[in-house]
mmCIF file of C-alpha atoms in Angstrom:
data_model
loop_
_atom_site.group_PDB
_atom_site.id
_atom_site.type_symbol
_atom_site.label_atom_id
_atom_site.label_comp_id
_atom_site.label_asym_id
_atom_site.label_seq_id
_atom_site.Cartn_x
_atom_site.Cartn_y
_atom_site.Cartn_z
ATOM 1 C CA UNK D 3 61.426 128.708 160.454
ATOM 2 C CA UNK D 4 57.931 127.743 161.628
ATOM 3 C CA UNK D 5 55.714 130.608 162.690
ATOM 4 C CA UNK D 6 52.640 130.613 164.881
ATOM 5 C CA UNK D 7 49.387 132.179 163.744
ATOM 6 C CA UNK D 8 50.071 135.008 166.153
ATOM 7 C CA UNK D 9 53.095 136.160 164.170
ATOM 8 C CA UNK D 10 50.841 137.131 161.258
ATOM 9 C CA UNK D 11 50.026 140.276 163.131
ATOM 10 C CA UNK D 12 53.674 141.248 162.726
ATOM 11 C CA UNK D 13 53.166 141.694 158.983
ATOM 12 C CA UNK D 14 52.572 145.373 159.087
ATOM 13 C CA UNK D 15 51.977 147.243 155.862
ATOM 14 C CA UNK D 16 55.117 149.379 156.119
ATOM 15 C CA UNK D 17 57.416 146.345 156.516
ATOM 16 C CA UNK D 18 55.958 144.590 153.474
ATOM 17 C CA UNK D 19 56.052 147.750 151.375
ATOM 18 C CA UNK D 20 59.623 148.607 152.356
ATOM 19 C CA UNK D 21 60.839 145.100 151.523
ATOM 20 C CA UNK D 22 58.973 145.021 148.200
ATOM 21 C CA UNK D 23 60.223 148.483 147.199
ATOM 22 C CA UNK D 24 63.825 147.524 147.992
ATOM 23 C CA UNK D 25 63.606 144.247 146.040
ATOM 24 C CA UNK D 26 61.763 145.773 143.046
ATOM 25 C CA UNK D 27 64.362 148.552 142.849
ATOM 26 C CA UNK D 28 67.251 146.107 143.062
ATOM 27 C CA UNK D 29 66.032 143.299 140.773
ATOM 28 C CA UNK D 30 62.992 144.604 138.891
ATOM 29 C CA UNK D 31 59.340 143.675 139.493
ATOM 30 C CA UNK D 32 59.258 140.714 137.098
ATOM 31 C CA UNK D 33 62.271 139.019 138.704
ATOM 32 C CA UNK D 34 60.993 139.232 142.307
ATOM 33 C CA UNK D 35 58.651 136.577 143.733
ATOM 34 C CA UNK D 36 56.175 136.890 146.584
ATOM 35 C CA UNK D 37 58.306 134.221 148.293
ATOM 36 C CA UNK D 38 61.382 136.498 148.161
ATOM 37 C CA UNK D 39 59.399 139.383 149.605
ATOM 38 C CA UNK D 40 58.124 137.129 152.414
ATOM 39 C CA UNK D 41 61.694 135.972 153.164
ATOM 40 C CA UNK D 42 62.860 139.594 153.279
ATOM 41 C CA UNK D 43 60.074 140.448 155.732
ATOM 42 C CA UNK D 44 60.792 137.268 157.718
ATOM 43 C CA UNK D 45 57.440 135.509 157.320
ATOM 44 C CA UNK D 46 56.125 132.544 155.339
ATOM 45 C CA UNK D 47 54.959 133.236 151.785
ATOM 46 C CA UNK D 48 51.337 132.337 152.605
ATOM 47 C CA UNK D 49 51.230 134.942 155.352
ATOM 48 C CA UNK D 50 51.908 137.701 152.821
ATOM 49 C CA UNK D 51 48.548 137.075 151.184
ATOM 50 C CA UNK D 52 46.851 138.169 154.390
ATOM 51 C CA UNK D 53 48.209 141.578 153.564
ATOM 52 C CA UNK D 54 48.033 141.819 149.774
ATOM 53 C CA UNK D 55 46.131 139.737 147.184
ATOM 54 C CA UNK D 56 49.012 139.579 144.689
ATOM 55 C CA UNK D 57 52.260 141.136 143.444
ATOM 56 C CA UNK D 58 50.479 143.438 140.972
ATOM 57 C CA UNK D 59 48.410 144.962 143.795
ATOM 58 C CA UNK D 60 51.573 145.444 145.814
ATOM 59 C CA UNK D 61 53.312 147.263 142.929
ATOM 60 C CA UNK D 62 50.261 149.393 142.265
ATOM 61 C CA UNK D 63 49.950 150.308 145.973
ATOM 62 C CA UNK D 64 53.627 151.310 146.082
ATOM 63 C CA UNK D 65 53.377 153.500 142.994
ATOM 64 C CA UNK D 66 50.066 155.067 143.992
ATOM 65 C CA UNK D 67 51.242 155.759 147.547
ATOM 66 C CA UNK D 68 54.410 157.382 146.215
ATOM 67 C CA UNK D 69 52.382 159.723 144.020
ATOM 68 C CA UNK D 70 49.795 160.396 146.769
ATOM 69 C CA UNK D 71 52.599 161.268 149.195
ATOM 70 C CA UNK D 72 54.190 163.561 146.602
ATOM 71 C CA UNK D 73 50.907 165.371 145.927
ATOM 72 C CA UNK D 74 50.065 165.675 149.633
ATOM 73 C CA UNK D 75 53.544 166.936 150.535
ATOM 74 C CA UNK D 76 53.437 169.552 147.775
ATOM 75 C CA UNK D 77 50.005 170.710 148.914
ATOM 76 C CA UNK D 78 51.571 171.295 152.364
ATOM 77 C CA UNK D 79 54.594 173.151 150.967
ATOM 78 C CA UNK D 80 52.976 175.201 148.217
ATOM 79 C CA UNK D 81 53.012 178.804 149.494
ATOM 80 C CA UNK D 82 50.056 179.564 147.192
ATOM 81 C CA UNK D 83 49.229 183.203 146.596
ATOM 82 C CA UNK D 84 49.971 185.284 143.529
ATOM 83 C CA UNK D 85 53.792 185.307 143.565
ATOM 84 C CA UNK D 86 54.461 182.739 140.818
ATOM 85 C CA UNK D 87 58.207 183.163 141.163
ATOM 86 C CA UNK D 88 58.120 182.288 144.888
ATOM 87 C CA UNK D 89 55.872 179.303 144.169
ATOM 88 C CA UNK D 90 58.189 178.044 141.410
ATOM 89 C CA UNK D 91 61.205 178.327 143.712
ATOM 90 C CA UNK D 92 59.288 176.433 146.408
ATOM 91 C CA UNK D 93 58.343 173.743 143.862
ATOM 92 C CA UNK D 94 61.961 173.397 142.682
ATOM 93 C CA UNK D 95 63.343 172.983 146.195
ATOM 94 C CA UNK D 96 60.485 170.696 147.240
ATOM 95 C CA UNK D 97 60.808 168.357 144.241
ATOM 96 C CA UNK D 98 64.558 167.894 144.732
ATOM 97 C CA UNK D 99 64.237 167.330 148.495
ATOM 98 C CA UNK D 100 61.304 164.928 148.212
ATOM 99 C CA UNK D 101 62.810 162.801 145.448
ATOM 100 C CA UNK D 102 66.433 162.568 146.600
ATOM 101 C CA UNK D 103 65.097 161.117 149.872
ATOM 102 C CA UNK D 104 63.120 158.439 148.010
ATOM 103 C CA UNK D 105 65.514 157.185 145.327
ATOM 104 C CA UNK D 106 64.103 153.629 145.232
ATOM 105 C CA UNK D 107 60.506 154.834 144.919
ATOM 106 C CA UNK D 108 61.391 157.286 142.138
ATOM 107 C CA UNK D 109 63.313 154.601 140.261
ATOM 108 C CA UNK D 110 60.541 151.980 140.619
ATOM 109 C CA UNK D 111 57.847 154.514 139.707
ATOM 110 C CA UNK D 112 59.557 155.305 136.425
ATOM 111 C CA UNK D 113 60.809 151.842 135.544
ATOM 112 C CA UNK D 114 57.815 149.700 136.445
ATOM 113 C CA UNK D 115 55.067 151.636 134.665
ATOM 114 C CA UNK D 116 55.543 148.923 132.010
ATOM 115 C CA UNK D 117 54.428 146.219 134.473
ATOM 116 C CA UNK D 118 51.168 147.809 135.604
ATOM 117 C CA UNK D 119 47.908 146.403 134.249
ATOM 118 C CA UNK D 120 45.957 148.753 131.981
ATOM 119 C CA UNK D 121 43.661 150.003 134.749
ATOM 120 C CA UNK D 122 46.488 150.507 137.240
ATOM 121 C CA UNK D 123 48.640 152.197 134.604
ATOM 122 C CA UNK D 124 45.815 154.635 133.885
ATOM 123 C CA UNK D 125 45.408 155.445 137.596
ATOM 124 C CA UNK D 126 49.138 156.105 138.176
ATOM 125 C CA UNK D 127 49.447 158.074 134.934
ATOM 126 C CA UNK D 128 46.546 160.247 136.072
ATOM 127 C CA UNK D 129 48.333 161.039 139.358
ATOM 128 C CA UNK D 130 51.478 161.971 137.420
ATOM 129 C CA UNK D 131 49.369 164.153 135.165
ATOM 130 C CA UNK D 132 47.908 165.928 138.207
ATOM 131 C CA UNK D 133 51.396 166.626 139.573
ATOM 132 C CA UNK D 134 52.532 168.015 136.206
ATOM 133 C CA UNK D 135 49.405 170.173 136.159
ATOM 134 C CA UNK D 136 50.272 171.666 139.575
ATOM 135 C CA UNK D 137 53.516 172.940 138.056
ATOM 136 C CA UNK D 138 51.884 173.915 134.772
ATOM 137 C CA UNK D 139 49.400 176.112 136.667
ATOM 138 C CA UNK D 140 52.252 177.984 138.360
ATOM 139 C CA UNK D 141 53.919 178.514 134.976
ATOM 140 C CA UNK D 142 50.680 179.806 133.421
ATOM 141 C CA UNK D 143 50.059 182.114 136.396
ATOM 142 C CA UNK D 144 53.580 183.525 136.028
ATOM 143 C CA UNK D 145 53.076 183.923 132.303
ATOM 144 C CA UNK D 146 49.771 185.765 132.847
ATOM 145 C CA UNK D 147 51.415 188.019 135.449
ATOM 146 C CA UNK D 148 54.256 188.794 133.033
ATOM 147 C CA UNK D 149 57.004 187.386 135.289
ATOM 148 C CA UNK D 150 57.701 184.308 133.108
ATOM 149 C CA UNK D 151 58.169 184.159 129.345
ATOM 150 C CA UNK D 152 57.682 180.700 127.917
ATOM 151 C CA UNK D 153 56.087 178.755 125.107
ATOM 152 C CA UNK D 154 54.154 175.545 125.793
ATOM 153 C CA UNK D 155 53.571 175.553 129.600
ATOM 154 C CA UNK D 156 52.731 171.819 129.631
ATOM 155 C CA UNK D 157 55.949 170.777 127.907
ATOM 156 C CA UNK D 158 57.940 173.226 130.022
ATOM 157 C CA UNK D 159 56.441 171.629 133.158
ATOM 158 C CA UNK D 160 57.507 168.156 132.001
ATOM 159 C CA UNK D 161 60.952 169.479 131.062
ATOM 160 C CA UNK D 162 61.436 171.084 134.488
ATOM 161 C CA UNK D 163 60.349 167.888 136.264
ATOM 162 C CA UNK D 164 62.834 165.825 134.193
ATOM 163 C CA UNK D 165 65.583 168.358 134.933
ATOM 164 C CA UNK D 166 64.917 168.248 138.685
ATOM 165 C CA UNK D 167 64.455 164.475 138.929
ATOM 166 C CA UNK D 168 67.841 164.126 137.232
ATOM 167 C CA UNK D 169 69.464 165.177 140.523
ATOM 168 C CA UNK D 170 68.824 161.613 141.707
ATOM 169 C CA UNK D 171 71.291 160.213 139.153
ATOM 170 C CA UNK D 172 74.301 162.009 140.637
ATOM 171 C CA UNK D 173 73.574 163.530 144.065
ATOM 172 C CA UNK D 174 75.139 161.821 147.089
ATOM 173 C CA UNK D 175 74.734 162.980 150.692
ATOM 174 C CA UNK D 176 78.495 162.691 151.226
ATOM 175 C CA UNK D 177 79.299 164.732 148.090
ATOM 176 C CA UNK D 178 80.897 168.165 147.762
ATOM 177 C CA UNK D 179 77.612 170.074 147.621
ATOM 178 C CA UNK D 180 74.981 170.127 150.361
ATOM 179 C CA UNK D 181 71.408 169.530 149.252
ATOM 180 C CA UNK D 182 70.373 173.148 149.809
ATOM 181 C CA UNK D 183 73.274 174.265 147.581
ATOM 182 C CA UNK D 184 72.044 171.871 144.884
ATOM 183 C CA UNK D 185 68.534 173.298 145.272
ATOM 184 C CA UNK D 186 69.893 176.818 144.798
ATOM 185 C CA UNK D 187 71.865 175.821 141.675
ATOM 186 C CA UNK D 188 68.803 174.177 140.125
ATOM 187 C CA UNK D 189 66.537 177.055 141.087
ATOM 188 C CA UNK D 190 68.910 179.356 139.210
ATOM 189 C CA UNK D 191 68.608 177.109 136.119
ATOM 190 C CA UNK D 192 64.812 176.782 136.375
ATOM 191 C CA UNK D 193 64.360 180.527 136.901
ATOM 192 C CA UNK D 194 66.306 181.275 133.740
ATOM 193 C CA UNK D 195 64.659 178.489 131.757
ATOM 194 C CA UNK D 196 61.213 180.076 132.302
ATOM 195 C CA UNK D 197 62.527 183.532 131.479
ATOM 196 C CA UNK D 198 62.073 184.653 135.112
ATOM 197 C CA UNK Z 13 61.881 122.823 116.002
ATOM 198 C CA UNK Z 14 65.101 120.962 115.185
ATOM 199 C CA UNK Z 15 67.813 123.018 113.571
ATOM 200 C CA UNK Z 16 70.777 121.908 111.535
ATOM 201 C CA UNK Z 17 74.280 123.046 112.320
ATOM 202 C CA UNK Z 18 74.095 125.257 109.252
ATOM 203 C CA UNK Z 19 71.413 127.416 110.798
ATOM 204 C CA UNK Z 20 73.890 128.653 113.412
ATOM 205 C CA UNK Z 21 75.241 130.971 110.800
ATOM 206 C CA UNK Z 22 71.840 132.728 110.876
ATOM 207 C CA UNK Z 23 72.537 134.003 114.388
ATOM 208 C CA UNK Z 24 73.846 137.334 113.357
ATOM 209 C CA UNK Z 25 74.886 139.779 116.024
ATOM 210 C CA UNK Z 26 72.218 142.365 115.154
ATOM 211 C CA UNK Z 27 69.365 139.833 115.457
ATOM 212 C CA UNK Z 28 70.506 138.657 118.883
ATOM 213 C CA UNK Z 29 71.089 142.203 120.115
ATOM 214 C CA UNK Z 30 67.723 143.476 118.867
ATOM 215 C CA UNK Z 31 65.874 140.586 120.521
ATOM 216 C CA UNK Z 32 67.770 140.987 123.800
ATOM 217 C CA UNK Z 33 67.240 144.764 123.876
ATOM 218 C CA UNK Z 34 63.511 144.369 123.253
ATOM 219 C CA UNK Z 35 63.130 141.718 125.968
ATOM 220 C CA UNK Z 36 65.306 143.541 128.535
ATOM 221 C CA UNK Z 37 63.319 146.745 127.964
ATOM 222 C CA UNK Z 38 60.009 144.934 128.285
ATOM 223 C CA UNK Z 39 60.693 142.625 131.247
ATOM 224 C CA UNK Z 40 63.988 143.711 132.809
ATOM 225 C CA UNK Z 41 67.370 141.981 132.549
ATOM 226 C CA UNK Z 42 66.934 139.755 135.620
ATOM 227 C CA UNK Z 43 63.606 138.334 134.415
ATOM 228 C CA UNK Z 44 64.807 137.376 130.912
ATOM 229 C CA UNK Z 45 66.546 134.039 130.263
ATOM 230 C CA UNK Z 46 68.959 133.129 127.478
ATOM 231 C CA UNK Z 47 66.300 130.602 126.442
ATOM 232 C CA UNK Z 48 63.734 133.388 125.936
ATOM 233 C CA UNK Z 49 66.202 135.371 123.859
ATOM 234 C CA UNK Z 50 66.931 132.280 121.733
ATOM 235 C CA UNK Z 51 63.190 131.709 121.214
ATOM 236 C CA UNK Z 52 62.749 135.332 120.170
ATOM 237 C CA UNK Z 53 65.597 134.973 117.647
ATOM 238 C CA UNK Z 54 64.199 131.614 116.518
ATOM 239 C CA UNK Z 55 67.157 129.375 117.417
ATOM 240 C CA UNK Z 56 67.913 126.813 120.108
ATOM 241 C CA UNK Z 57 69.292 128.139 123.400
ATOM 242 C CA UNK Z 58 72.641 126.389 122.915
ATOM 243 C CA UNK Z 59 73.197 128.148 119.609
ATOM 244 C CA UNK Z 60 73.130 131.528 121.359
ATOM 245 C CA UNK Z 61 76.344 130.674 123.180
ATOM 246 C CA UNK Z 62 78.153 130.584 119.843
ATOM 247 C CA UNK Z 63 77.518 134.299 119.751
ATOM 248 C CA UNK Z 64 77.824 135.441 123.367
ATOM 249 C CA UNK Z 65 79.340 133.709 126.422
ATOM 250 C CA UNK Z 66 76.554 134.765 128.813
ATOM 251 C CA UNK Z 67 73.706 137.169 129.542
ATOM 252 C CA UNK Z 68 75.969 139.625 131.403
ATOM 253 C CA UNK Z 69 78.228 139.953 128.346
ATOM 254 C CA UNK Z 70 75.174 140.529 126.188
ATOM 255 C CA UNK Z 71 73.891 143.308 128.474
ATOM 256 C CA UNK Z 72 77.322 144.910 128.670
ATOM 257 C CA UNK Z 73 77.718 144.787 124.863
ATOM 258 C CA UNK Z 74 74.304 146.429 124.403
ATOM 259 C CA UNK Z 75 75.061 149.223 126.841
ATOM 260 C CA UNK Z 76 78.590 149.806 125.573
ATOM 261 C CA UNK Z 77 77.483 149.805 121.931
ATOM 262 C CA UNK Z 78 74.726 152.292 122.729
ATOM 263 C CA UNK Z 79 77.238 154.671 124.314
ATOM 264 C CA UNK Z 80 79.838 154.105 121.561
ATOM 265 C CA UNK Z 81 77.199 154.876 118.922
ATOM 266 C CA UNK Z 82 76.142 158.009 120.818
ATOM 267 C CA UNK Z 83 79.746 159.258 121.095
ATOM 268 C CA UNK Z 84 80.544 158.447 117.438
ATOM 269 C CA UNK Z 85 77.357 160.101 116.174
ATOM 270 C CA UNK Z 86 78.019 163.255 118.188
ATOM 271 C CA UNK Z 87 81.596 163.396 116.893
ATOM 272 C CA UNK Z 88 80.093 163.383 113.369
ATOM 273 C CA UNK Z 89 77.530 166.088 114.163
ATOM 274 C CA UNK Z 90 79.592 168.395 116.372
ATOM 275 C CA UNK Z 91 80.237 171.480 114.235
ATOM 276 C CA UNK Z 92 83.352 172.209 116.327
ATOM 277 C CA UNK Z 93 84.868 175.648 116.013
ATOM 278 C CA UNK Z 94 84.644 178.533 118.427
ATOM 279 C CA UNK Z 95 80.896 179.300 118.300
ATOM 280 C CA UNK Z 96 79.796 177.685 121.582
ATOM 281 C CA UNK Z 97 76.203 178.750 121.046
ATOM 282 C CA UNK Z 98 76.023 176.969 117.663
ATOM 283 C CA UNK Z 99 77.649 173.878 119.164
ATOM 284 C CA UNK Z 100 75.210 173.825 122.085
ATOM 285 C CA UNK Z 101 72.251 174.112 119.727
ATOM 286 C CA UNK Z 102 73.696 171.256 117.637
ATOM 287 C CA UNK Z 103 74.147 169.170 120.793
ATOM 288 C CA UNK Z 104 70.570 169.853 121.935
ATOM 289 C CA UNK Z 105 69.046 168.844 118.605
ATOM 290 C CA UNK Z 106 71.376 165.858 118.242
ATOM 291 C CA UNK Z 107 70.669 164.447 121.720
ATOM 292 C CA UNK Z 108 66.887 164.627 121.273
ATOM 293 C CA UNK Z 109 67.001 163.082 117.790
ATOM 294 C CA UNK Z 110 69.404 160.310 118.740
ATOM 295 C CA UNK Z 111 67.570 159.279 121.897
ATOM 296 C CA UNK Z 112 63.953 159.485 120.760
ATOM 297 C CA UNK Z 113 64.889 157.016 117.985
ATOM 298 C CA UNK Z 114 66.352 154.565 120.513
ATOM 299 C CA UNK Z 115 63.827 154.519 123.364
ATOM 300 C CA UNK Z 116 64.515 150.899 124.392
ATOM 301 C CA UNK Z 117 68.288 151.415 124.482
ATOM 302 C CA UNK Z 118 67.974 154.607 126.527
ATOM 303 C CA UNK Z 119 65.600 152.910 128.969
ATOM 304 C CA UNK Z 120 67.793 149.802 129.352
ATOM 305 C CA UNK Z 121 70.966 151.890 129.660
ATOM 306 C CA UNK Z 122 69.530 153.811 132.600
ATOM 307 C CA UNK Z 123 67.641 150.992 134.293
ATOM 308 C CA UNK Z 124 70.137 148.148 134.035
ATOM 309 C CA UNK Z 125 73.257 149.890 135.341
ATOM 310 C CA UNK Z 126 72.335 148.070 138.570
ATOM 311 C CA UNK Z 127 72.809 144.680 136.892
ATOM 312 C CA UNK Z 128 76.301 145.259 135.486
ATOM 313 C CA UNK Z 129 79.242 143.619 137.235
ATOM 314 C CA UNK Z 130 81.691 146.027 138.883
ATOM 315 C CA UNK Z 131 84.110 146.066 135.966
ATOM 316 C CA UNK Z 132 81.377 146.475 133.343
ATOM 317 C CA UNK Z 133 79.658 149.164 135.408
ATOM 318 C CA UNK Z 134 82.931 151.105 135.565
ATOM 319 C CA UNK Z 135 83.389 150.859 131.785
ATOM 320 C CA UNK Z 136 79.854 152.068 130.964
ATOM 321 C CA UNK Z 137 80.006 154.815 133.591
ATOM 322 C CA UNK Z 138 83.267 156.011 132.034
ATOM 323 C CA UNK Z 139 81.575 156.291 128.600
ATOM 324 C CA UNK Z 140 78.727 158.282 130.156
ATOM 325 C CA UNK Z 141 81.288 160.517 131.853
ATOM 326 C CA UNK Z 142 82.991 161.136 128.490
ATOM 327 C CA UNK Z 143 79.673 162.139 126.914
ATOM 328 C CA UNK Z 144 78.912 164.530 129.785
ATOM 329 C CA UNK Z 145 82.406 165.968 129.363
ATOM 330 C CA UNK Z 146 81.766 166.693 125.661
ATOM 331 C CA UNK Z 147 78.871 168.929 126.723
ATOM 332 C CA UNK Z 148 80.746 170.349 129.716
ATOM 333 C CA UNK Z 149 83.568 171.475 127.384
ATOM 334 C CA UNK Z 150 81.088 173.372 125.202
ATOM 335 C CA UNK Z 151 79.640 175.053 128.296
ATOM 336 C CA UNK Z 152 83.121 176.029 129.560
ATOM 337 C CA UNK Z 153 84.108 177.341 126.128
ATOM 338 C CA UNK Z 154 80.949 179.482 126.029
ATOM 339 C CA UNK Z 155 81.602 180.691 129.546
ATOM 340 C CA UNK Z 156 85.198 181.645 128.642
ATOM 341 C CA UNK Z 157 83.959 183.438 125.515
ATOM 342 C CA UNK Z 158 81.394 185.340 127.579
ATOM 343 C CA UNK Z 159 78.368 183.987 125.689
ATOM 344 C CA UNK Z 160 77.124 181.757 128.553
ATOM 345 C CA UNK Z 161 76.735 182.667 132.216
ATOM 346 C CA UNK Z 162 76.576 179.642 134.472
ATOM 347 C CA UNK Z 163 77.832 178.208 137.743
ATOM 348 C CA UNK Z 164 79.076 174.611 137.917
ATOM 349 C CA UNK Z 165 79.548 173.552 134.252
ATOM 350 C CA UNK Z 166 79.633 169.832 135.189
ATOM 351 C CA UNK Z 167 76.321 169.907 137.039
ATOM 352 C CA UNK Z 168 74.801 172.092 134.325
ATOM 353 C CA UNK Z 169 75.876 169.488 131.734
ATOM 354 C CA UNK Z 170 74.175 166.693 133.702
ATOM 355 C CA UNK Z 171 71.085 168.866 134.192
ATOM 356 C CA UNK Z 172 70.838 169.619 130.452
ATOM 357 C CA UNK Z 173 71.228 165.922 129.573
ATOM 358 C CA UNK Z 174 68.445 164.974 132.032
ATOM 359 C CA UNK Z 175 66.223 167.729 130.614
ATOM 360 C CA UNK Z 176 66.762 166.549 127.022
ATOM 361 C CA UNK Z 177 66.473 162.819 127.745
ATOM 362 C CA UNK Z 178 63.125 163.584 129.393
ATOM 363 C CA UNK Z 179 61.648 164.073 125.908
ATOM 364 C CA UNK Z 180 61.548 160.265 125.678
ATOM 365 C CA UNK Z 181 58.919 160.080 128.431
ATOM 366 C CA UNK Z 182 56.282 161.999 126.475
ATOM 367 C CA UNK Z 183 57.203 162.416 122.787
ATOM 368 C CA UNK Z 184 55.257 160.338 120.263
ATOM 369 C CA UNK Z 185 55.780 160.429 116.483
ATOM 370 C CA UNK Z 186 52.029 160.778 115.965
ATOM 371 C CA UNK Z 187 51.730 163.655 118.451
ATOM 372 C CA UNK Z 188 50.857 167.318 117.883
ATOM 373 C CA UNK Z 189 54.455 168.515 117.605
ATOM 374 C CA UNK Z 190 56.962 167.358 115.005
ATOM 375 C CA UNK Z 191 60.376 166.376 116.299
ATOM 376 C CA UNK Z 192 62.088 169.466 114.898
ATOM 377 C CA UNK Z 193 59.525 171.660 116.691
ATOM 378 C CA UNK Z 194 60.325 169.822 119.926
ATOM 379 C CA UNK Z 195 64.044 170.387 119.282
ATOM 380 C CA UNK Z 196 63.403 174.103 118.831
ATOM 381 C CA UNK Z 197 61.363 174.328 122.046
ATOM 382 C CA UNK Z 198 64.080 172.561 124.034
ATOM 383 C CA UNK Z 199 66.834 174.616 122.442
ATOM 384 C CA UNK Z 200 65.015 177.726 123.625
ATOM 385 C CA UNK Z 201 64.951 176.307 127.179
ATOM 386 C CA UNK Z 202 68.598 175.198 127.101
ATOM 387 C CA UNK Z 203 69.766 178.519 125.663
ATOM 388 C CA UNK Z 204 68.099 180.427 128.470
ATOM 389 C CA UNK Z 205 69.206 177.945 131.139
ATOM 390 C CA UNK Z 206 72.876 178.633 130.308
ATOM 391 C CA UNK Z 207 72.279 182.377 130.206
ATOM 392 C CA UNK Z 208 72.872 182.426 126.429
#
């Protein structure tokens, strides 16, 4: 379908990113063309390049924005203060809620690390490292305060994140358990895992 | 390079499967062609069809064989008996050892569920369910014997598997910790998680 120049203004960032995320999650980055993304958005392929220089930049933007959103949202939800147990419970509930609502982004962020260029890989890996460090700091604070007993805070942080992200592989909104019940179950596991 | 008919006998199953696994892990199932797999094996594309009818069958075979190998290996290693704590420790160490040695297979098995046909998806999902049930039975046995304290044995089994599989995202052979030290760290976490 022919489009006028004017329709280029319809190519908003969110529409392109949503379409790309959906297609990358369904087919994998390497199997999706800029033409497919343009078709999904409903514009001509050439018009897409007004928004993004190439597919690599689009993938990198998606992965970076996902991590930025995660870090920002946690900064909002972190109760702070000296009660490491309360902060760890808040982190547990936050991580499950944030990630179950963004299944495609979580899947793409894990799966497509392999397709980032060296520089982009380093940038995304650094954001992941920062997120792990947020949790590690809570674990160390709890350890110092004598409320947690654990070896290797860094590895424990990565283990807890893997445990919590695993909810995405089985949780369904229509399932037997409500999300807040799932959060409570996992908080019970995390609390015991750190000797809390 | 021209090949004689005789060279078809060189297309052994293991060579085709190794090449396909490596390429699927690197690029994703949808982006890899039978021609690429043939090139990687060093035969003409047509020769590949003597071994497998199509790419879907190849993917399904890889994923089914991975799960069959996992189930068989655990059956060998499971100490059995009535000591649920000893069985859970054996499971923890086994799962980490088995999966860190098969990073590509673990990655493909998680990532490419989306590309299985309905029937193949059901078959692989059933094998995963059986593996989860092996662990769930240990957790229930420990609960009945009063050595574990946990709610929701099924969800706990899935949580423990996610926790343990997470080792693949960070463990490197050349790293600071040896694999048996990692196993011990994770066993400590799992033991506490189940209230053992």
